[in-house]
Coordinates of C-alpha atoms in Angstrom, one line a residue:
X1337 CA 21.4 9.7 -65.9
X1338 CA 21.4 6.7 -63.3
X1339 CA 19.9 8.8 -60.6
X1340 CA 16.6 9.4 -62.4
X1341 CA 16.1 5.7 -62.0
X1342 CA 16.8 5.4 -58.8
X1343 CA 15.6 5.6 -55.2
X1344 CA 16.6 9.1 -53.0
X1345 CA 19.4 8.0 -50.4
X1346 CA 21.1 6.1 -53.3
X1347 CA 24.4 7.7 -54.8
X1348 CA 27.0 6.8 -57.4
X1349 CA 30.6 7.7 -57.7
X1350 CA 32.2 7.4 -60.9
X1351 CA 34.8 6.9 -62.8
X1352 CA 37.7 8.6 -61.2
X1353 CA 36.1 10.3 -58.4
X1354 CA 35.5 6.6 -57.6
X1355 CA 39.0 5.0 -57.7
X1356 CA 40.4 8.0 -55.7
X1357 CA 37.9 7.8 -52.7
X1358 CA 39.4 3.9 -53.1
X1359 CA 43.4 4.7 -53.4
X1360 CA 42.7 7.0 -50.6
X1361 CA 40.9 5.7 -48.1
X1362 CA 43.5 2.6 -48.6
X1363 CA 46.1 4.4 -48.3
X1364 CA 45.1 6.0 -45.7
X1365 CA 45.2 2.9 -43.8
X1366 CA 48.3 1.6 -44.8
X1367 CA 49.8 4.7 -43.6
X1368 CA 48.3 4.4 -40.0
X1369 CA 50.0 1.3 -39.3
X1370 CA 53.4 2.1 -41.5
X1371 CA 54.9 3.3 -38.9
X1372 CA 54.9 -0.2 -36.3
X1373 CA 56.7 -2.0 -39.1
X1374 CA 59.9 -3.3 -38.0
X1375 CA 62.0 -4.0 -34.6
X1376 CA 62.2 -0.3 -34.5
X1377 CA 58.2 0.2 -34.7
X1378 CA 56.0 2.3 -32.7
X1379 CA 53.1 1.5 -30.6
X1380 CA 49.6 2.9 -31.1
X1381 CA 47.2 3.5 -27.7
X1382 CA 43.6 2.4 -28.5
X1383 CA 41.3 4.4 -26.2
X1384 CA 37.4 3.6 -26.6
X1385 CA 35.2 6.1 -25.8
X1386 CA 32.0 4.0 -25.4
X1387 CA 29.8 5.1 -22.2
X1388 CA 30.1 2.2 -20.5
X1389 CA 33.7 1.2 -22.0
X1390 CA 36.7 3.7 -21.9
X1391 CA 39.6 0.9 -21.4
X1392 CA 42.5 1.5 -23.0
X1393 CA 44.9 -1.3 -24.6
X1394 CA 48.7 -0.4 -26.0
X1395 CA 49.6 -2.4 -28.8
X1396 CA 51.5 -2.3 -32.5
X1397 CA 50.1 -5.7 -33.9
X1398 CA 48.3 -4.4 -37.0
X1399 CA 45.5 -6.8 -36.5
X1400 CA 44.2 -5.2 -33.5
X1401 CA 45.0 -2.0 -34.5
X1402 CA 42.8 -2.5 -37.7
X1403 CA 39.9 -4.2 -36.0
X1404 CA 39.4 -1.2 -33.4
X1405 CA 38.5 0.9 -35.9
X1406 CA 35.3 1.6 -37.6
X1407 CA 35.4 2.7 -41.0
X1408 CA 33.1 4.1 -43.9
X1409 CA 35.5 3.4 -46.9
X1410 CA 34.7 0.0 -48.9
X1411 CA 38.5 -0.1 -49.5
X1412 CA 39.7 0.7 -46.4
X1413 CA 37.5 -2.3 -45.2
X1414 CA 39.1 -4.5 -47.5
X1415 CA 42.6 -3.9 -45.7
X1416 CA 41.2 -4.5 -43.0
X1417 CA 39.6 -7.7 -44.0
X1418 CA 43.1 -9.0 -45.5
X1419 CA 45.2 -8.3 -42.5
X1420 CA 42.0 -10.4 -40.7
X1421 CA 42.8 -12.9 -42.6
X1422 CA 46.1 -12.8 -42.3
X1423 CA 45.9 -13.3 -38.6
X1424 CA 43.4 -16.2 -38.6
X1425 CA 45.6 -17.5 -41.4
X1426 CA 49.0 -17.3 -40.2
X1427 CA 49.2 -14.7 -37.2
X1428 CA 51.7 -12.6 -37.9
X1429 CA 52.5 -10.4 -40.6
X1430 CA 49.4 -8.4 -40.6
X1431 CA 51.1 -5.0 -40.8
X1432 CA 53.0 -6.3 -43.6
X1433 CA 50.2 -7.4 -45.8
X1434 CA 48.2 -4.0 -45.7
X1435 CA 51.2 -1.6 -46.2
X1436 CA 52.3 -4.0 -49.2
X1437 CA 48.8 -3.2 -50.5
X1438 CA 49.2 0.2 -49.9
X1439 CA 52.2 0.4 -51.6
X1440 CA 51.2 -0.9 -54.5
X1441 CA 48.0 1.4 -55.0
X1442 CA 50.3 4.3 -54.5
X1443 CA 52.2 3.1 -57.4
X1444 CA 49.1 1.8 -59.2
X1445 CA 48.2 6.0 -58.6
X1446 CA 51.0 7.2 -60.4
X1447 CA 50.4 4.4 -63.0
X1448 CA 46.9 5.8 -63.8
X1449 CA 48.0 9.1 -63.8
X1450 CA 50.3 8.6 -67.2
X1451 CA 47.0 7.2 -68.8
X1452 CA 47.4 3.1 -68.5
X1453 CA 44.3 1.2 -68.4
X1454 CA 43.9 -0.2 -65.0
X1455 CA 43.5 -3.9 -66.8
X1456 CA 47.0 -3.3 -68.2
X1457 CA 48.4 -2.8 -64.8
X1458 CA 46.6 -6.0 -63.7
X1459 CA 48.0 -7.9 -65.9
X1460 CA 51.7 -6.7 -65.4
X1461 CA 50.9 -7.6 -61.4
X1462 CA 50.1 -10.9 -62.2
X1463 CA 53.2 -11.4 -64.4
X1464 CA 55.1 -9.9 -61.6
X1465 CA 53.4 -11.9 -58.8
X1466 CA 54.3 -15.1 -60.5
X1467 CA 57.7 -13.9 -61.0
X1468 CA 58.1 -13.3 -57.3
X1469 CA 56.4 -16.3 -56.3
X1470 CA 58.8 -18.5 -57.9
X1471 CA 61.8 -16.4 -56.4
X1472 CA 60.4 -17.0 -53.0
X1473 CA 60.1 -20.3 -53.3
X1474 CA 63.8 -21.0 -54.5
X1475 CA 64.9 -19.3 -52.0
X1476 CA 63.3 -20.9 -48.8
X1477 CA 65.1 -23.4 -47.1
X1478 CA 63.8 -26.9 -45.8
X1479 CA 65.4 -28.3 -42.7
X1480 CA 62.9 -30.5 -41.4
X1481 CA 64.7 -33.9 -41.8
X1482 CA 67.5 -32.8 -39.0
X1483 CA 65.2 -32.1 -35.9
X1484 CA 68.1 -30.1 -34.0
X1485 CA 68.1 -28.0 -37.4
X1486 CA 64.8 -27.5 -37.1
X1487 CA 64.2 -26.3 -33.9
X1488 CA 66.9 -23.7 -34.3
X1489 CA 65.1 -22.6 -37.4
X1490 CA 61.7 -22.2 -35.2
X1491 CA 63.9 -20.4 -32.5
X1492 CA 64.9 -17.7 -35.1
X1493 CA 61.4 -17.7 -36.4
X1494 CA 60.1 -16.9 -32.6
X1495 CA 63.2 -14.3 -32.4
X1496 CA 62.2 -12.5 -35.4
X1497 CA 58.8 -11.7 -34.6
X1498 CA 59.2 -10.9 -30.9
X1499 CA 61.8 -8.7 -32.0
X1500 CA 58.9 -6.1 -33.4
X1501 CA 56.8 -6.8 -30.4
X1502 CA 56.7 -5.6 -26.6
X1503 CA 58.6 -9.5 -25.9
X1504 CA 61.1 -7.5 -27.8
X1505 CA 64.1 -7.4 -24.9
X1506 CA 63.3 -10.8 -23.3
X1507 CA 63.3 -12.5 -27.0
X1508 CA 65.6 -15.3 -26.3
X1509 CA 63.5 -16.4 -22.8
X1510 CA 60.4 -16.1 -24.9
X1511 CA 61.2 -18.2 -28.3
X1512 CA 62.4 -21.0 -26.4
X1513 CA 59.0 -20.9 -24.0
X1514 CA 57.0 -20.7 -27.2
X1515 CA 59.3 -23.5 -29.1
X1516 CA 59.0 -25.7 -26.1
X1517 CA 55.3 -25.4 -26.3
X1518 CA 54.9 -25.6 -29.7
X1519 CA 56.6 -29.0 -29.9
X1520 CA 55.0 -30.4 -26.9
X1521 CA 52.1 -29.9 -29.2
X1522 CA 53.7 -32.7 -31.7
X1523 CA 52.2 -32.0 -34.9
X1524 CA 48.7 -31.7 -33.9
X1525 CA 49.2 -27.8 -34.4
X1526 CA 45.5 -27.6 -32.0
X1527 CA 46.7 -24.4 -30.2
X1528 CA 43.9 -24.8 -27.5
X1529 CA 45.7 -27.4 -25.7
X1530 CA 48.4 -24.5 -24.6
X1531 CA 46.6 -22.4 -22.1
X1532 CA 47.5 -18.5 -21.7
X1533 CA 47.3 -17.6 -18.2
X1534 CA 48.1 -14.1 -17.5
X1535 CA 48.6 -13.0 -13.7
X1536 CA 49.1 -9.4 -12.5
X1537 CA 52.8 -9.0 -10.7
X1538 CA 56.8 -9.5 -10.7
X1539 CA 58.1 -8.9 -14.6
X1540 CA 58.1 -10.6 -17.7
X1541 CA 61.1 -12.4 -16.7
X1542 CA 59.2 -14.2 -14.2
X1543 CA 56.5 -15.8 -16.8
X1544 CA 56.9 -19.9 -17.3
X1545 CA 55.9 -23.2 -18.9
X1546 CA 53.9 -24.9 -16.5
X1547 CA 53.5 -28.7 -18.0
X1548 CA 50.3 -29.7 -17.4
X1549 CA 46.8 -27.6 -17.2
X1550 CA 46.2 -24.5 -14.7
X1551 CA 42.7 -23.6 -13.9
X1552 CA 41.9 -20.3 -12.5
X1553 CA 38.9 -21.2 -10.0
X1554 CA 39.0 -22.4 -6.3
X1555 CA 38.0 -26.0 -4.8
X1556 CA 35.0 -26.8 -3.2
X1557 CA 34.5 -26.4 0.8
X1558 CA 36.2 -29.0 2.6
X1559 CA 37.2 -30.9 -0.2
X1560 CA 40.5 -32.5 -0.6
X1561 CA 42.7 -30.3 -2.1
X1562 CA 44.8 -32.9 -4.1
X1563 CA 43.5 -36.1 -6.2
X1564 CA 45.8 -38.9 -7.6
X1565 CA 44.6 -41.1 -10.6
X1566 CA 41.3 -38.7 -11.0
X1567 CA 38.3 -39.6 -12.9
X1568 CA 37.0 -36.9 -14.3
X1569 CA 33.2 -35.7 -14.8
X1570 CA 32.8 -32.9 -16.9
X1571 CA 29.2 -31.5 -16.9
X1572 CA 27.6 -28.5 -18.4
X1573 CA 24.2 -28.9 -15.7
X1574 CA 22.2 -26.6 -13.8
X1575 CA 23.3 -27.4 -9.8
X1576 CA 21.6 -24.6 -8.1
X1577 CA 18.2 -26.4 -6.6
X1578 CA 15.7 -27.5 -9.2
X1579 CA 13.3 -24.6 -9.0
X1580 CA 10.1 -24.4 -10.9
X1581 CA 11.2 -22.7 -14.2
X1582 CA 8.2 -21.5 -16.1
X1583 CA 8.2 -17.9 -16.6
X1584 CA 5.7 -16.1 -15.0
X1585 CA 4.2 -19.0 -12.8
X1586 CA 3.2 -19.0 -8.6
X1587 CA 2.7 -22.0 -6.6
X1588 CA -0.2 -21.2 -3.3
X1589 CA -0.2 -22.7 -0.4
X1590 CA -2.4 -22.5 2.5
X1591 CA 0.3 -23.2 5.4
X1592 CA 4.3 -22.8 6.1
X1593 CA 4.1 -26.9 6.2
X1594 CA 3.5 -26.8 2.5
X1595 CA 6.4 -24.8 1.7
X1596 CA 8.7 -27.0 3.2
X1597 CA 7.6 -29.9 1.8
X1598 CA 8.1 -28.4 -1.6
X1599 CA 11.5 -27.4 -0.9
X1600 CA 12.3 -31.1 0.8
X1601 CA 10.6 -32.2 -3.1
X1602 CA 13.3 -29.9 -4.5
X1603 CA 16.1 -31.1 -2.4
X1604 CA 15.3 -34.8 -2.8
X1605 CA 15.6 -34.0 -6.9
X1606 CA 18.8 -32.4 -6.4
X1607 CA 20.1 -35.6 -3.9
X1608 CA 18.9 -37.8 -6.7
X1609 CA 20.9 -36.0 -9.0
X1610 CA 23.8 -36.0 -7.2
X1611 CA 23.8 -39.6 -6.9
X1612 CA 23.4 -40.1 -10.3
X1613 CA 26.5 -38.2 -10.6
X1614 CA 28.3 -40.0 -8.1
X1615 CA 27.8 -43.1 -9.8
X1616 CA 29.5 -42.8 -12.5
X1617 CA 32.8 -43.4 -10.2
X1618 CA 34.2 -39.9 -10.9
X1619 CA 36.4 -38.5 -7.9
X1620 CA 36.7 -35.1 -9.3
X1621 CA 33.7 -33.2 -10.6
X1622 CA 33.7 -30.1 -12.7
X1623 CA 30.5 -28.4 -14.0
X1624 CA 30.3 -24.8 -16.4
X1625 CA 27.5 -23.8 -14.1
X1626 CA 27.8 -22.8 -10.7
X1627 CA 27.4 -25.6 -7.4
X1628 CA 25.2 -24.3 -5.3
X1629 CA 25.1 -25.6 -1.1
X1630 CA 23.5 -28.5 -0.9
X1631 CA 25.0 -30.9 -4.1
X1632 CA 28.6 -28.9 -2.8
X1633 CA 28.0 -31.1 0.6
X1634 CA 26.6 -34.2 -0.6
X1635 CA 30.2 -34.3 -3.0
X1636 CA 31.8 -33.1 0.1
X1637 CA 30.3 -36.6 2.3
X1638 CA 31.6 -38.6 -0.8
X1639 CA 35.1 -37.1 -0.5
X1640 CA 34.8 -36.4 -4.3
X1641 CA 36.5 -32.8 -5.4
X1642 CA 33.9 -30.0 -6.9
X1643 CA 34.8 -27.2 -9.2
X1644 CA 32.1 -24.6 -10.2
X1645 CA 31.7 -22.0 -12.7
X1646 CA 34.5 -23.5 -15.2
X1647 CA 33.5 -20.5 -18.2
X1648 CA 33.5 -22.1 -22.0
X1649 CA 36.8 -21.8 -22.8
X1650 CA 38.0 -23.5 -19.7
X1651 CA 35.3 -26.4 -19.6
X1652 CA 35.7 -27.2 -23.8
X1653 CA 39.2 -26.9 -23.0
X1654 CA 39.4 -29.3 -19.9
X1655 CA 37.0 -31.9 -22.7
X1656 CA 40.6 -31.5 -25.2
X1657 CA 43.3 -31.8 -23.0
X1658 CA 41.8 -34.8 -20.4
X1659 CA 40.3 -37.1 -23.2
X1660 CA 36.6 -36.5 -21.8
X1661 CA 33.0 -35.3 -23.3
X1662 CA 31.0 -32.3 -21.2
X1663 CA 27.6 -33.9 -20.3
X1664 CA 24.7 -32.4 -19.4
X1665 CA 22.1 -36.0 -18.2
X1666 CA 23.3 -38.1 -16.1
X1667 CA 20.9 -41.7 -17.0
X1668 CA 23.4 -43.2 -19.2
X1669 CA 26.7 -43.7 -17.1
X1670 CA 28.0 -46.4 -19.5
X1671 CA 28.1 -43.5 -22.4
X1672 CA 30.1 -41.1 -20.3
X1673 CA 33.5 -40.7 -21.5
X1674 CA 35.5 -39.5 -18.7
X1675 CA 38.3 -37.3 -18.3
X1676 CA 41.6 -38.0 -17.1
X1677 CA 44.6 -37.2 -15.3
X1678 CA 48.0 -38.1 -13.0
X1679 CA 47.2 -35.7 -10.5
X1680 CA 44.7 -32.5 -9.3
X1681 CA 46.0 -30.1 -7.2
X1682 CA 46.4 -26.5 -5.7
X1683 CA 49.3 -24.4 -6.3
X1684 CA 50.4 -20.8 -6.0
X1685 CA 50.8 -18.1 -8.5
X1686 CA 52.6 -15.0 -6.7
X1687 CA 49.4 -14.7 -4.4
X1688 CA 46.6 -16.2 -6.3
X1689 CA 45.9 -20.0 -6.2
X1690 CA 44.8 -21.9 -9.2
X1691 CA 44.1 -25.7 -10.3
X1692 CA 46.8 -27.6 -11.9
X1693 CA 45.7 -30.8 -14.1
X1694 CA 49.3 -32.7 -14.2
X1695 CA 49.7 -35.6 -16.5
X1696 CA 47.1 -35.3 -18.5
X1697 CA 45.4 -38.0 -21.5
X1698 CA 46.2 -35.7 -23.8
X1699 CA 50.6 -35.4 -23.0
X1700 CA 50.6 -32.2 -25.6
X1701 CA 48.7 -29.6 -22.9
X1702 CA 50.8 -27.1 -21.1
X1703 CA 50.3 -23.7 -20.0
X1704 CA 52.0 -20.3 -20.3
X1705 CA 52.0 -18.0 -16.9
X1706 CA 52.6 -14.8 -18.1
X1707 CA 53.5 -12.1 -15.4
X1708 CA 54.1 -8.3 -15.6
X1709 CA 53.7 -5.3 -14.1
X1710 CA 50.2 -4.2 -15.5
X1711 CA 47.0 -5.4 -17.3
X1712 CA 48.4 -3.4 -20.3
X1713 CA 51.2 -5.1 -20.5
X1714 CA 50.0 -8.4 -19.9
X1715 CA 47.6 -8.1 -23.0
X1716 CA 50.2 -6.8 -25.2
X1717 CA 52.4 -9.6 -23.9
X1718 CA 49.9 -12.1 -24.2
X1719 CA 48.9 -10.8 -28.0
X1720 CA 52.7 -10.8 -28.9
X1721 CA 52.6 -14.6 -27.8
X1722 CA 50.0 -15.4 -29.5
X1723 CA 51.4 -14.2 -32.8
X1724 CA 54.4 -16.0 -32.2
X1725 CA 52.5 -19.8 -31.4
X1726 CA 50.6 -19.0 -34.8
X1727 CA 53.6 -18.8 -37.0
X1728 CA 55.4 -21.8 -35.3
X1729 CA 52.2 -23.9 -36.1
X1730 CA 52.4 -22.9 -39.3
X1731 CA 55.8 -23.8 -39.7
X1732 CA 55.2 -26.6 -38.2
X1733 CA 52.9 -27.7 -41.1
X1734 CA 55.0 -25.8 -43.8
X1735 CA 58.6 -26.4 -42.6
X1736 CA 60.1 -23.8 -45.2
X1737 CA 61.5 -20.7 -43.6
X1738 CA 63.5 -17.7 -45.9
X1739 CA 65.9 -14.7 -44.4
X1740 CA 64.1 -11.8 -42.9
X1741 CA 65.3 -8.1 -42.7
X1742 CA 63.9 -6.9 -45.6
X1743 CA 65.9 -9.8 -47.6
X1744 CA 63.8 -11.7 -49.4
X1745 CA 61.8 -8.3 -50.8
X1746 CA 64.8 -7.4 -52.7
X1747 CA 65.2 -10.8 -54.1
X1748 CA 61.9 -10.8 -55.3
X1749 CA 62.1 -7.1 -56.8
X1750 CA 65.3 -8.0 -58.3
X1751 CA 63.7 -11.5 -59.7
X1752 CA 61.1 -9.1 -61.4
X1753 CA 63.1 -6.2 -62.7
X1754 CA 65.2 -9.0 -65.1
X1755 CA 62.2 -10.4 -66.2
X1756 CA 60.9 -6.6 -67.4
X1757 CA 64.2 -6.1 -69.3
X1758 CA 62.6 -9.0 -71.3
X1759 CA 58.8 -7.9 -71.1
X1760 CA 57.1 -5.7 -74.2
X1761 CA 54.6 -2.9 -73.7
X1762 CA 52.9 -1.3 -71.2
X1763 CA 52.3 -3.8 -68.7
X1764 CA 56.5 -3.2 -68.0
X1765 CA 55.7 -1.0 -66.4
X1766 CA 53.1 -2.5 -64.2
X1767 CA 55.6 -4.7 -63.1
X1768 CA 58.5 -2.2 -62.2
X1769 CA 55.6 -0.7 -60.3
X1770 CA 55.4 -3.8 -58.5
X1771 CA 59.3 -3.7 -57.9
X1772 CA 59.0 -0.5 -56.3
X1773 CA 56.1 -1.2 -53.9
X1774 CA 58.4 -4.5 -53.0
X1775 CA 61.6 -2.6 -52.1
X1776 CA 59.3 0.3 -50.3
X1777 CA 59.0 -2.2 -47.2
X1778 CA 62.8 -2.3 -46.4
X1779 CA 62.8 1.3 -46.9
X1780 CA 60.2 1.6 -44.2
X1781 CA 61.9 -0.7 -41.8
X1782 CA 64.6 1.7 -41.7
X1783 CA 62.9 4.5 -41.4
X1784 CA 61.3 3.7 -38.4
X1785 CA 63.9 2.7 -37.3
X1786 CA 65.1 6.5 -37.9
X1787 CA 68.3 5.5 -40.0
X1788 CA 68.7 6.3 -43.7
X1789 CA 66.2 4.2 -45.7
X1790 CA 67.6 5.5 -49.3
X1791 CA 71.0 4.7 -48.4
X1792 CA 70.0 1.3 -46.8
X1793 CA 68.1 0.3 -49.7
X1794 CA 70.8 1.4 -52.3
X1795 CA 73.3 -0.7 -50.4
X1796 CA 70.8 -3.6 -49.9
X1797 CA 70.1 -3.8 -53.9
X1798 CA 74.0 -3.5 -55.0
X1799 CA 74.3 -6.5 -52.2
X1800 CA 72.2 -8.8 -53.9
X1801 CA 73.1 -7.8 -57.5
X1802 CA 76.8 -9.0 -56.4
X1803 CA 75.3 -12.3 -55.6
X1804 CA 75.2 -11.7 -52.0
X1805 CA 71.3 -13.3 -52.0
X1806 CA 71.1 -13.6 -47.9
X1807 CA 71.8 -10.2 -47.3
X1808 CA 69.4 -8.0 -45.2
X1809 CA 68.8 -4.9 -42.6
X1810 CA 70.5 -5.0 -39.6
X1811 CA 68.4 -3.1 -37.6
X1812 CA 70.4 -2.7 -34.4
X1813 CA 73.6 -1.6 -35.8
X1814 CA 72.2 0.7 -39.0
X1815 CA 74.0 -1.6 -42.0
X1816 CA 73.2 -4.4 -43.9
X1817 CA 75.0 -8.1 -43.3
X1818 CA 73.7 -11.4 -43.6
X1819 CA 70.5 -12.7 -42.1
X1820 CA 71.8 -16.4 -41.6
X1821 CA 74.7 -15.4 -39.0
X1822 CA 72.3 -12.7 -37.7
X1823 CA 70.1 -15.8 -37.1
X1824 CA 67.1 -13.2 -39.0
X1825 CA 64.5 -16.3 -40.4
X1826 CA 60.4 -15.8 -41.4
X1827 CA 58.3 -18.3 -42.2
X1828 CA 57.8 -19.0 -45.8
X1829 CA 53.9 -19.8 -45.5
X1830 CA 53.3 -16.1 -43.9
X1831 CA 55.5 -14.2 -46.8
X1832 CA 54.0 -16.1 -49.4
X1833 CA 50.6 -15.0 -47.8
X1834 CA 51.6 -11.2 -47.4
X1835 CA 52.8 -11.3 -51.6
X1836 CA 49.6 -12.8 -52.5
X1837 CA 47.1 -11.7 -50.2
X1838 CA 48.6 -8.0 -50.6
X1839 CA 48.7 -8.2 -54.6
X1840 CA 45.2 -9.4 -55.1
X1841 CA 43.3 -6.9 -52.8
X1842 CA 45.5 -4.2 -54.7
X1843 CA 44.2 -5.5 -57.9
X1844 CA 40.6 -5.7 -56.8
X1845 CA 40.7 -2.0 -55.7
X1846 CA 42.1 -1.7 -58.6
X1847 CA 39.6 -2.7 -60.9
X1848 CA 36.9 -0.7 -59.4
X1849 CA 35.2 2.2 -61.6
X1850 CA 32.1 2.9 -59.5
X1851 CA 31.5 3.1 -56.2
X1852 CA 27.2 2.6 -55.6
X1853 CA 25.9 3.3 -52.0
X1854 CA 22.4 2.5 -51.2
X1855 CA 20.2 3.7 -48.3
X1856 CA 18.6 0.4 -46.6
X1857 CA 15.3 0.2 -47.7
X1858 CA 12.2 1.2 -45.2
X1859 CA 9.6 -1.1 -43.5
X1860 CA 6.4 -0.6 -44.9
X1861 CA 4.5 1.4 -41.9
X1862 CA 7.6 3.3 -40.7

């Protein structure tokens, strides 16, 4: 009836035409990145297939995975957008979050199926959700008073998710380079004062902490190649020579003298500049923009160290880490707040040289050299590191950490399936539902990890109903045990992010009855 009222190029699913294309094209999703769940998981290959871009990237953080891909279902986008989230939010547990969600619209499937009213199921989520959320909570433990206790929890936080990731066999070297720099941080939890530097050759064993700030661009000709006590000038300025700059324009002269003496105007600008620079007592000079000949020699005759072409990142960074502000005029030298460090030098990376800021204002910076034997697995390495300096941050801020292995799922199914023995009607069933979807994520853990997920699971639940509330997968030897000698932890913060974030996307897909798609509406004239 709609249609008659509306433009061409605008169609409406309904009903349950509608919530299947939804549950599908979810699932669907959740089931493309099921399977690098887990220490056992596999990795995907990304190829793009654009004509100027076919790189390649190997990877099985559900994050990237989900971003590479376009899709044309609104729910599918919505998983997408949640493990987004997810990652800006916490940083790991992205996977987690959208196969959770799957999960539960599979059972929310079967739910609809036997006629319940999909605000019925809602409602027995929410009661279930709660339920869970307060069984999370009593179980996560708090050892942030005892600093040695602590930093063995962040260690088995760092384990547990390198243990899923390519980091996976150098785990122990890893943690303790990301808990090191982490705590060097001391609170401040601003993750651009640790620099990722990733350099082609040797393994992964080779990759350290370097204290202090690397810089991947090369000194100035003739420059000295080591400063002590620097000043630091950090400038975001044109230093090529000041050319006329209006678009389109010509300057016409009637003799080669004339030319000269407009490029003698341009250079006495650029010397004018320059000293302007110079007096604001820096000794080291670092500009965004490139140096171009003649300001490189004039810094050269002052003995004063030049770096060019320092990209965004490196130049905002450089502003965080040495306590300075990027200028781009030079008039006002008693406004200039200038950077600052122990000591500026050259040093060598395998066979590259870089720019190491030692000592700097700000003691938190360091830097992480990463090494391997390709740029695939330097980006992989690099994204696994990443993930793992997210969730120590956020521990850092939310100290709580709870056992891993699939542990805490089964305490929070179990925590749900007493209070349905207690629950009337048809939302009961909701919340089993909810039980189910819970205990599916241990299930898939093992399976991945090609052992027997019904008999792991079985074991897991009579474990915990014995009172044996620590208990989890052991993934290496195939049984259960428990996750505090295995030294098996998660952050609190990202499991109560997975519950919720997981359980609320399911109910919004949920709740959806029509699905309306309208054609972008033409220019007039076209």
């Amino acid at each position: 009836m709609e249609a008659a009222f509306m433009d061409s190029g605008t169609t409406v699913d309904k009903g349950e035409n509608a919530r299947l294309s939804s549950f599908v094209g979810a699932i669907a999703i959740a089931d493309l990145v099921k399977t690098t769940l887990g220490p056992k998981g596999m990795d995907k290959i990304l190829q793009r297939i654009g004509e100027h871009d076919q790189s390649v990237s190997v990877t099985n953080d559900g994050a990237t995975i989900l971003k590479s891909i376009n899709l044309d279902n609104a729910a599918a986008k919505v998983l997408v957008d949640i493990a987004r989230v997810q990652d800006d939010e916490v940083g790991d547990g992205t996977t987690s979050v959208a196969v959770l969600c799957g999960e539960l619209l599979r059972e929310a499937e079967d739910l609809i199926n036997q006629r319940i009213h999909p605000q019925t199921i809602a409602e027995g989520w929410r009661l279930a959700r709660k339920a869970a959320r307060e069984a999370l909570e009593a179980a996560a433990i708090d050892n942030s008073a005892d600093e040695a206790r602590f930093r063995e929890d962040l260690l088995r936080i760092a384990r547990t998710t390198l243990s899923s990731k390519l980091l996976t066999y150098e785990k122990d070297y890893f943690a303790n380079l990301a808990v090191d720099a982490v705590m060097r941080l001391r609170g401040s939890n601003n993750l651009d004062h640790i620099q990722v530097l990733k350099k082609p050759g040797g393994q992964l064993r080779d990759s350290y902490l370097e204290e202090g700030f690397l810089l991947n661009k090369k000194i100035g000709v003739g420059q000295p190649k080591r400063v002590e006590n620097a000043n630091i000038l950090l400038a975001n300025t044109s230093m090529d020579t000041d050319k006329i700059k209006i678009y389109g324009s010509r300057v016409r002269v009637d003799s080669l003298n004339k030319v000269a003496e407009i490029e003698e105007a341009e250079k006495a600008r650029m010397r004018q500049k320059c000293e302007k620079i110079i007096s604001h007592g820096c000794n080291v000079f670092i500009n965004r923009q490139l140096i171009y000949n003649l300001p490189e020699s004039i810094f050269t005759e002052k003995g004063i160290m030049a770096i060019e072409h320092a990209d965004f990142d490196g130049i905002e960074r450089l502003a965080a880490v040495t306590g300075g502000e990027v200028v781009s005029t030079f008039d006002r030298p008693d406004l200039v707040t200038m950077g600052e460090c122990d000591v500026i030098e050259e040093v060598m990376i395998g066979e590259d040289k870089v720019i190491r800021f030692g000592g700097c204002k700000s003691g938190e910076a360091c830097s992480i050299v990463l090494r391997g034997a390709s740029s695939h697995v330097l980006d992989e390495a690099e994204r696994s590191l990443h993930d793992a300096l997210c969730i120590l941050t956020a521990t850092v801020k939310e100290p709580r950490i709870i056992c891993g292995g699939g542990c805490t799922e089964v305490l929070m199914a179990q925590a749900i399936d007493r209070l349905v023995e207690s629950t009337p009607g048809k939302k009961a069933l909701a919340m089993s539902s909810f039980a189910r979807a819970l205990r599916q994520l241990p299930a898939i853990v093992a399976d991945n990890g090609g052992y027997d997920s019904a008999e792991l699971v079985t074991q897991l639940r009579a474990a915990h109903a014995s009172g044996k509330n620590t208990h989890g997968l052991d993934m290496y030897n195939g049984t259960i045990c428990d996750m505090v000698e295995l030294g098996v932890a998660e952050s609190f913060k990202s499991k109560l992010c997975v519950l919720l974030s997981a359980s609320e996307a399911a109910e919004m897909i949920l709740r959806v009855d029509d699905i309306i798609k309208c054609a972008p509406r033409a220019r007039e004239g076209h």
